[in-house]
């Protein structure tokens, strides 16, 4: 029984072919297609308003040099948001519960921000490893600690997103299983657990949106340090 709880996190396959790529590309079908007109309908207007809001929030702490990253950061935000929200639907697969995928997104972008800083301002980037005014005996230890904290940033990004979504999906499945199991014997208790399930689902919708925003926001903060 315990193993079945984790079956939802296994990548689906058809004839031995993994379908995770299709599940990653499916959110793109929900976006309105391009048209010659500036504004086609209310959905396009809402989409443009949301993209403008997200871009403004992500680019606010950055200067003009960081605005070159607006397209990739906004696209990543919308990509993660749609995947997280679609993963809350019944009988669906959430690719962002896979640590390998999250690390594949976090590591190249983190490395790009780091290389950008080393290319544009190497002294300032390396200066983050040693705070100003550090006592001489503590210099080796602080350099080691700061280097370790710098290198684990992509791992922290991937693990944070994976852990939050995995925990939420497990809680929803546990409470929904308890709701159906108690319905025939204790309907009142089943009703209470259903209410808890409803509130938890609302919470998970908020978590799905917040985690997508936090993932991209931290990348933008890492970029801010290096430009």
Short mmCIF file of C-alpha atoms in Angstrom, two decimals:
data_model
loop_
_atom_site.label_atom_id
_atom_site.label_comp_id
_atom_site.label_asym_id
_atom_site.label_seq_id
_atom_site.Cartn_x
_atom_site.Cartn_y
_atom_site.Cartn_z
CA UNK A 1 0.00 0.00 0.00
CA UNK A 2 2.83 2.38 0.83
CA UNK A 3 4.47 1.75 -2.51
CA UNK A 4 1.29 2.67 -4.40
CA UNK A 5 1.43 6.18 -2.94
CA UNK A 6 4.62 6.81 -4.90
CA UNK A 7 3.39 5.36 -8.18
CA UNK A 8 2.10 8.81 -9.16
CA UNK A 9 5.69 10.09 -9.24
CA UNK A 10 6.96 7.48 -11.70
CA UNK A 11 7.35 8.71 -15.25
CA UNK A 12 4.58 7.30 -17.51
CA UNK A 13 5.62 5.32 -20.55
CA UNK A 14 4.01 3.88 -23.66
CA UNK A 15 5.59 0.82 -25.25
CA UNK A 16 8.68 1.47 -23.16
CA UNK A 17 8.98 5.08 -24.36
CA UNK A 18 8.92 7.71 -21.55
CA UNK A 19 6.15 10.27 -21.98
CA UNK A 20 7.67 12.93 -19.73
CA UNK A 21 8.63 15.03 -22.77
CA UNK A 22 5.01 15.14 -23.93
CA UNK A 23 3.84 16.11 -20.45
CA UNK A 24 6.42 18.91 -20.42
CA UNK A 25 5.31 20.23 -23.82
CA UNK A 26 1.57 19.95 -23.15
CA UNK A 27 1.26 23.30 -21.28
CA UNK A 28 2.30 25.09 -24.48
CA UNK A 29 -0.97 23.94 -26.06
CA UNK A 30 -2.90 25.99 -23.51
CA UNK A 31 -1.35 29.27 -24.63
CA UNK A 32 -3.23 31.24 -27.29
CA UNK A 33 -1.76 31.07 -30.76
CA UNK A 34 -0.18 34.12 -32.35
CA UNK A 35 -2.33 36.43 -34.45
CA UNK A 36 -1.76 39.50 -36.61
CA UNK A 37 -3.89 41.62 -34.30
CA UNK A 38 -2.46 43.07 -31.08
CA UNK A 39 -5.31 41.87 -28.89
CA UNK A 40 -7.52 39.02 -30.07
CA UNK A 41 -9.77 38.21 -27.11
CA UNK A 42 -10.06 38.41 -23.36
CA UNK A 43 -7.82 35.40 -22.86
CA UNK A 44 -5.00 37.03 -24.81
CA UNK A 45 -5.51 40.26 -22.86
CA UNK A 46 -5.30 38.37 -19.58
CA UNK A 47 -2.22 36.52 -20.77
CA UNK A 48 -0.45 39.73 -21.78
CA UNK A 49 -1.37 41.37 -18.47
CA UNK A 50 -0.01 38.41 -16.50
CA UNK A 51 3.22 38.25 -18.50
CA UNK A 52 3.73 41.99 -18.04
CA UNK A 53 3.14 41.69 -14.29
CA UNK A 54 5.54 38.74 -13.90
CA UNK A 55 8.23 40.40 -16.01
CA UNK A 56 7.95 43.63 -14.04
CA UNK A 57 8.26 41.81 -10.71
CA UNK A 58 11.26 39.75 -11.84
CA UNK A 59 13.12 42.62 -13.48
CA UNK A 60 12.49 45.16 -10.73
CA UNK A 61 15.66 44.37 -8.69
CA UNK A 62 17.85 44.17 -11.83
CA UNK A 63 19.49 46.93 -13.80
CA UNK A 64 19.40 47.29 -17.59
CA UNK A 65 22.08 44.63 -18.08
CA UNK A 66 19.83 42.06 -16.42
CA UNK A 67 16.87 42.92 -18.63
CA UNK A 68 18.38 40.70 -21.32
CA UNK A 69 17.25 37.77 -19.16
CA UNK A 70 13.61 38.87 -19.16
CA UNK A 71 12.49 36.45 -21.88
CA UNK A 72 14.07 33.32 -20.43
CA UNK A 73 13.05 34.05 -16.83
CA UNK A 74 9.45 34.92 -17.74
CA UNK A 75 9.17 31.84 -19.98
CA UNK A 76 10.53 29.64 -17.20
CA UNK A 77 8.05 31.15 -14.74
CA UNK A 78 5.06 30.44 -17.00
CA UNK A 79 6.40 26.96 -17.82
CA UNK A 80 6.75 25.97 -14.16
CA UNK A 81 3.44 27.56 -13.21
CA UNK A 82 1.46 25.68 -15.84
CA UNK A 83 3.15 22.35 -15.10
CA UNK A 84 2.59 22.70 -11.33
CA UNK A 85 -1.07 23.61 -11.73
CA UNK A 86 -1.81 20.92 -14.32
CA UNK A 87 -0.19 18.37 -12.01
CA UNK A 88 -2.94 18.97 -9.46
CA UNK A 89 -5.57 17.56 -11.82
CA UNK A 90 -6.62 13.94 -11.15
CA UNK A 91 -4.78 11.18 -13.00
CA UNK A 92 -2.05 13.49 -14.24
CA UNK A 93 1.73 13.39 -13.99
CA UNK A 94 3.74 16.31 -12.60
CA UNK A 95 7.23 16.49 -14.19
CA UNK A 96 8.41 18.97 -11.52
CA UNK A 97 8.20 16.24 -8.88
CA UNK A 98 11.26 14.71 -10.57
CA UNK A 99 14.49 15.94 -8.99
CA UNK A 100 16.43 15.21 -12.19
CA UNK A 101 14.26 17.60 -14.19
CA UNK A 102 14.43 20.37 -11.60
CA UNK A 103 18.20 20.07 -11.38
CA UNK A 104 18.37 20.13 -15.19
CA UNK A 105 16.56 23.48 -15.07
CA UNK A 106 18.40 24.93 -12.07
CA UNK A 107 22.03 23.98 -12.75
CA UNK A 108 22.51 25.48 -16.27
CA UNK A 109 20.79 28.75 -15.34
CA UNK A 110 22.74 29.05 -12.08
CA UNK A 111 25.96 28.30 -13.95
CA UNK A 112 25.07 30.94 -16.56
CA UNK A 113 24.61 33.60 -13.85
CA UNK A 114 27.90 32.58 -12.25
CA UNK A 115 29.83 32.70 -15.52
CA UNK A 116 28.24 36.04 -16.34
CA UNK A 117 29.59 37.48 -13.10
CA UNK A 118 33.05 35.97 -13.59
CA UNK A 119 33.22 37.43 -17.11
CA UNK A 120 31.87 40.92 -16.40
CA UNK A 121 33.19 41.60 -12.88
CA UNK A 122 35.52 38.82 -11.69
CA UNK A 123 36.83 40.76 -8.69
CA UNK A 124 33.35 41.48 -7.31
CA UNK A 125 32.16 37.93 -7.92
CA UNK A 126 35.13 36.40 -6.15
CA UNK A 127 34.82 39.04 -3.42
CA UNK A 128 31.51 37.46 -2.34
CA UNK A 129 33.51 34.47 -1.08
CA UNK A 130 35.24 36.60 1.56
CA UNK A 131 33.26 39.26 3.49
CA UNK A 132 35.05 42.52 4.14
CA UNK A 133 36.69 42.83 7.55
CA UNK A 134 37.07 39.08 8.15
CA UNK A 135 39.74 38.23 10.76
CA UNK A 136 42.80 36.60 9.24
CA UNK A 137 42.49 33.24 11.10
CA UNK A 138 38.93 32.80 9.81
CA UNK A 139 39.72 33.50 6.15
CA UNK A 140 40.29 29.83 5.05
CA UNK A 141 37.20 28.60 6.87
CA UNK A 142 34.97 31.37 5.52
CA UNK A 143 36.19 30.86 1.96
CA UNK A 144 35.37 27.15 2.26
CA UNK A 145 31.93 27.86 3.74
CA UNK A 146 31.02 30.49 1.16
CA UNK A 147 32.22 28.29 -1.70
CA UNK A 148 30.12 25.40 -0.41
CA UNK A 149 27.05 27.60 -0.05
CA UNK A 150 27.60 28.87 -3.59
CA UNK A 151 27.90 25.40 -5.08
CA UNK A 152 24.80 24.00 -3.38
CA UNK A 153 22.53 26.74 -4.72
CA UNK A 154 21.31 24.75 -7.75
CA UNK A 155 20.79 21.69 -5.54
CA UNK A 156 18.75 23.78 -3.11
CA UNK A 157 16.63 25.15 -5.96
CA UNK A 158 15.83 21.69 -7.29
CA UNK A 159 15.26 20.03 -3.92
CA UNK A 160 13.00 22.87 -2.70
CA UNK A 161 10.70 22.60 -5.70
CA UNK A 162 10.67 18.79 -5.66
CA UNK A 163 10.08 18.45 -1.92
CA UNK A 164 7.23 20.95 -1.73
CA UNK A 165 5.31 19.48 -4.65
CA UNK A 166 5.95 15.87 -3.62
CA UNK A 167 4.81 16.49 -0.05
CA UNK A 168 1.63 18.19 -1.23
CA UNK A 169 0.75 15.39 -3.65
CA UNK A 170 1.33 12.75 -0.97
CA UNK A 171 -0.88 14.59 1.52
CA UNK A 172 -3.68 14.93 -1.02
CA UNK A 173 -3.52 11.23 -1.86
CA UNK A 174 -3.41 10.16 1.80
CA UNK A 175 -6.40 12.29 2.80
CA UNK A 176 -8.40 11.35 -0.30
CA UNK A 177 -7.75 7.66 0.42
CA UNK A 178 -8.94 8.15 4.00
CA UNK A 179 -12.05 10.00 2.77
CA UNK A 180 -13.13 7.15 0.48
CA UNK A 181 -12.27 4.46 3.05
CA UNK A 182 -14.32 6.11 5.82
CA UNK A 183 -17.33 7.01 3.67
CA UNK A 184 -19.16 3.68 4.14
CA UNK A 185 -18.45 3.26 7.85
CA UNK A 186 -18.22 6.78 9.29
CA UNK A 187 -19.81 9.29 6.90
CA UNK A 188 -19.47 12.25 9.27
CA UNK A 189 -15.74 11.68 9.70
CA UNK A 190 -15.49 11.22 5.95
CA UNK A 191 -17.21 14.58 5.46
CA UNK A 192 -14.72 16.26 7.77
CA UNK A 193 -11.78 14.70 5.95
CA UNK A 194 -13.29 15.84 2.65
CA UNK A 195 -13.41 19.39 4.01
CA UNK A 196 -9.75 19.09 4.99
CA UNK A 197 -9.01 17.74 1.51
CA UNK A 198 -10.76 20.72 -0.09
CA UNK A 199 -8.79 23.21 2.00
CA UNK A 200 -5.56 21.32 1.31
CA UNK A 201 -6.24 21.46 -2.43
CA UNK A 202 -6.63 25.24 -2.26
CA UNK A 203 -3.38 25.39 -0.30
CA UNK A 204 -1.60 23.26 -2.89
CA UNK A 205 -2.77 25.54 -5.69
CA UNK A 206 -1.17 28.43 -3.81
CA UNK A 207 1.99 26.37 -3.18
CA UNK A 208 2.23 25.47 -6.89
CA UNK A 209 2.15 29.15 -7.85
CA UNK A 210 4.46 30.29 -5.06
CA UNK A 211 7.09 27.64 -5.74
CA UNK A 212 7.24 28.53 -9.43
CA UNK A 213 7.67 32.19 -8.51
CA UNK A 214 10.30 31.47 -5.83
CA UNK A 215 12.33 29.29 -8.21
CA UNK A 216 12.60 32.05 -10.81
CA UNK A 217 12.94 34.84 -8.24
CA UNK A 218 15.97 33.18 -6.66
CA UNK A 219 17.54 32.85 -10.09
CA UNK A 220 16.99 36.54 -10.68
CA UNK A 221 18.58 37.33 -7.30
CA UNK A 222 21.59 35.18 -8.21
CA UNK A 223 21.79 37.13 -11.46
CA UNK A 224 21.63 40.41 -9.55
CA UNK A 225 24.74 39.45 -7.59
CA UNK A 226 26.72 38.88 -10.77
CA UNK A 227 25.86 41.89 -12.94
#
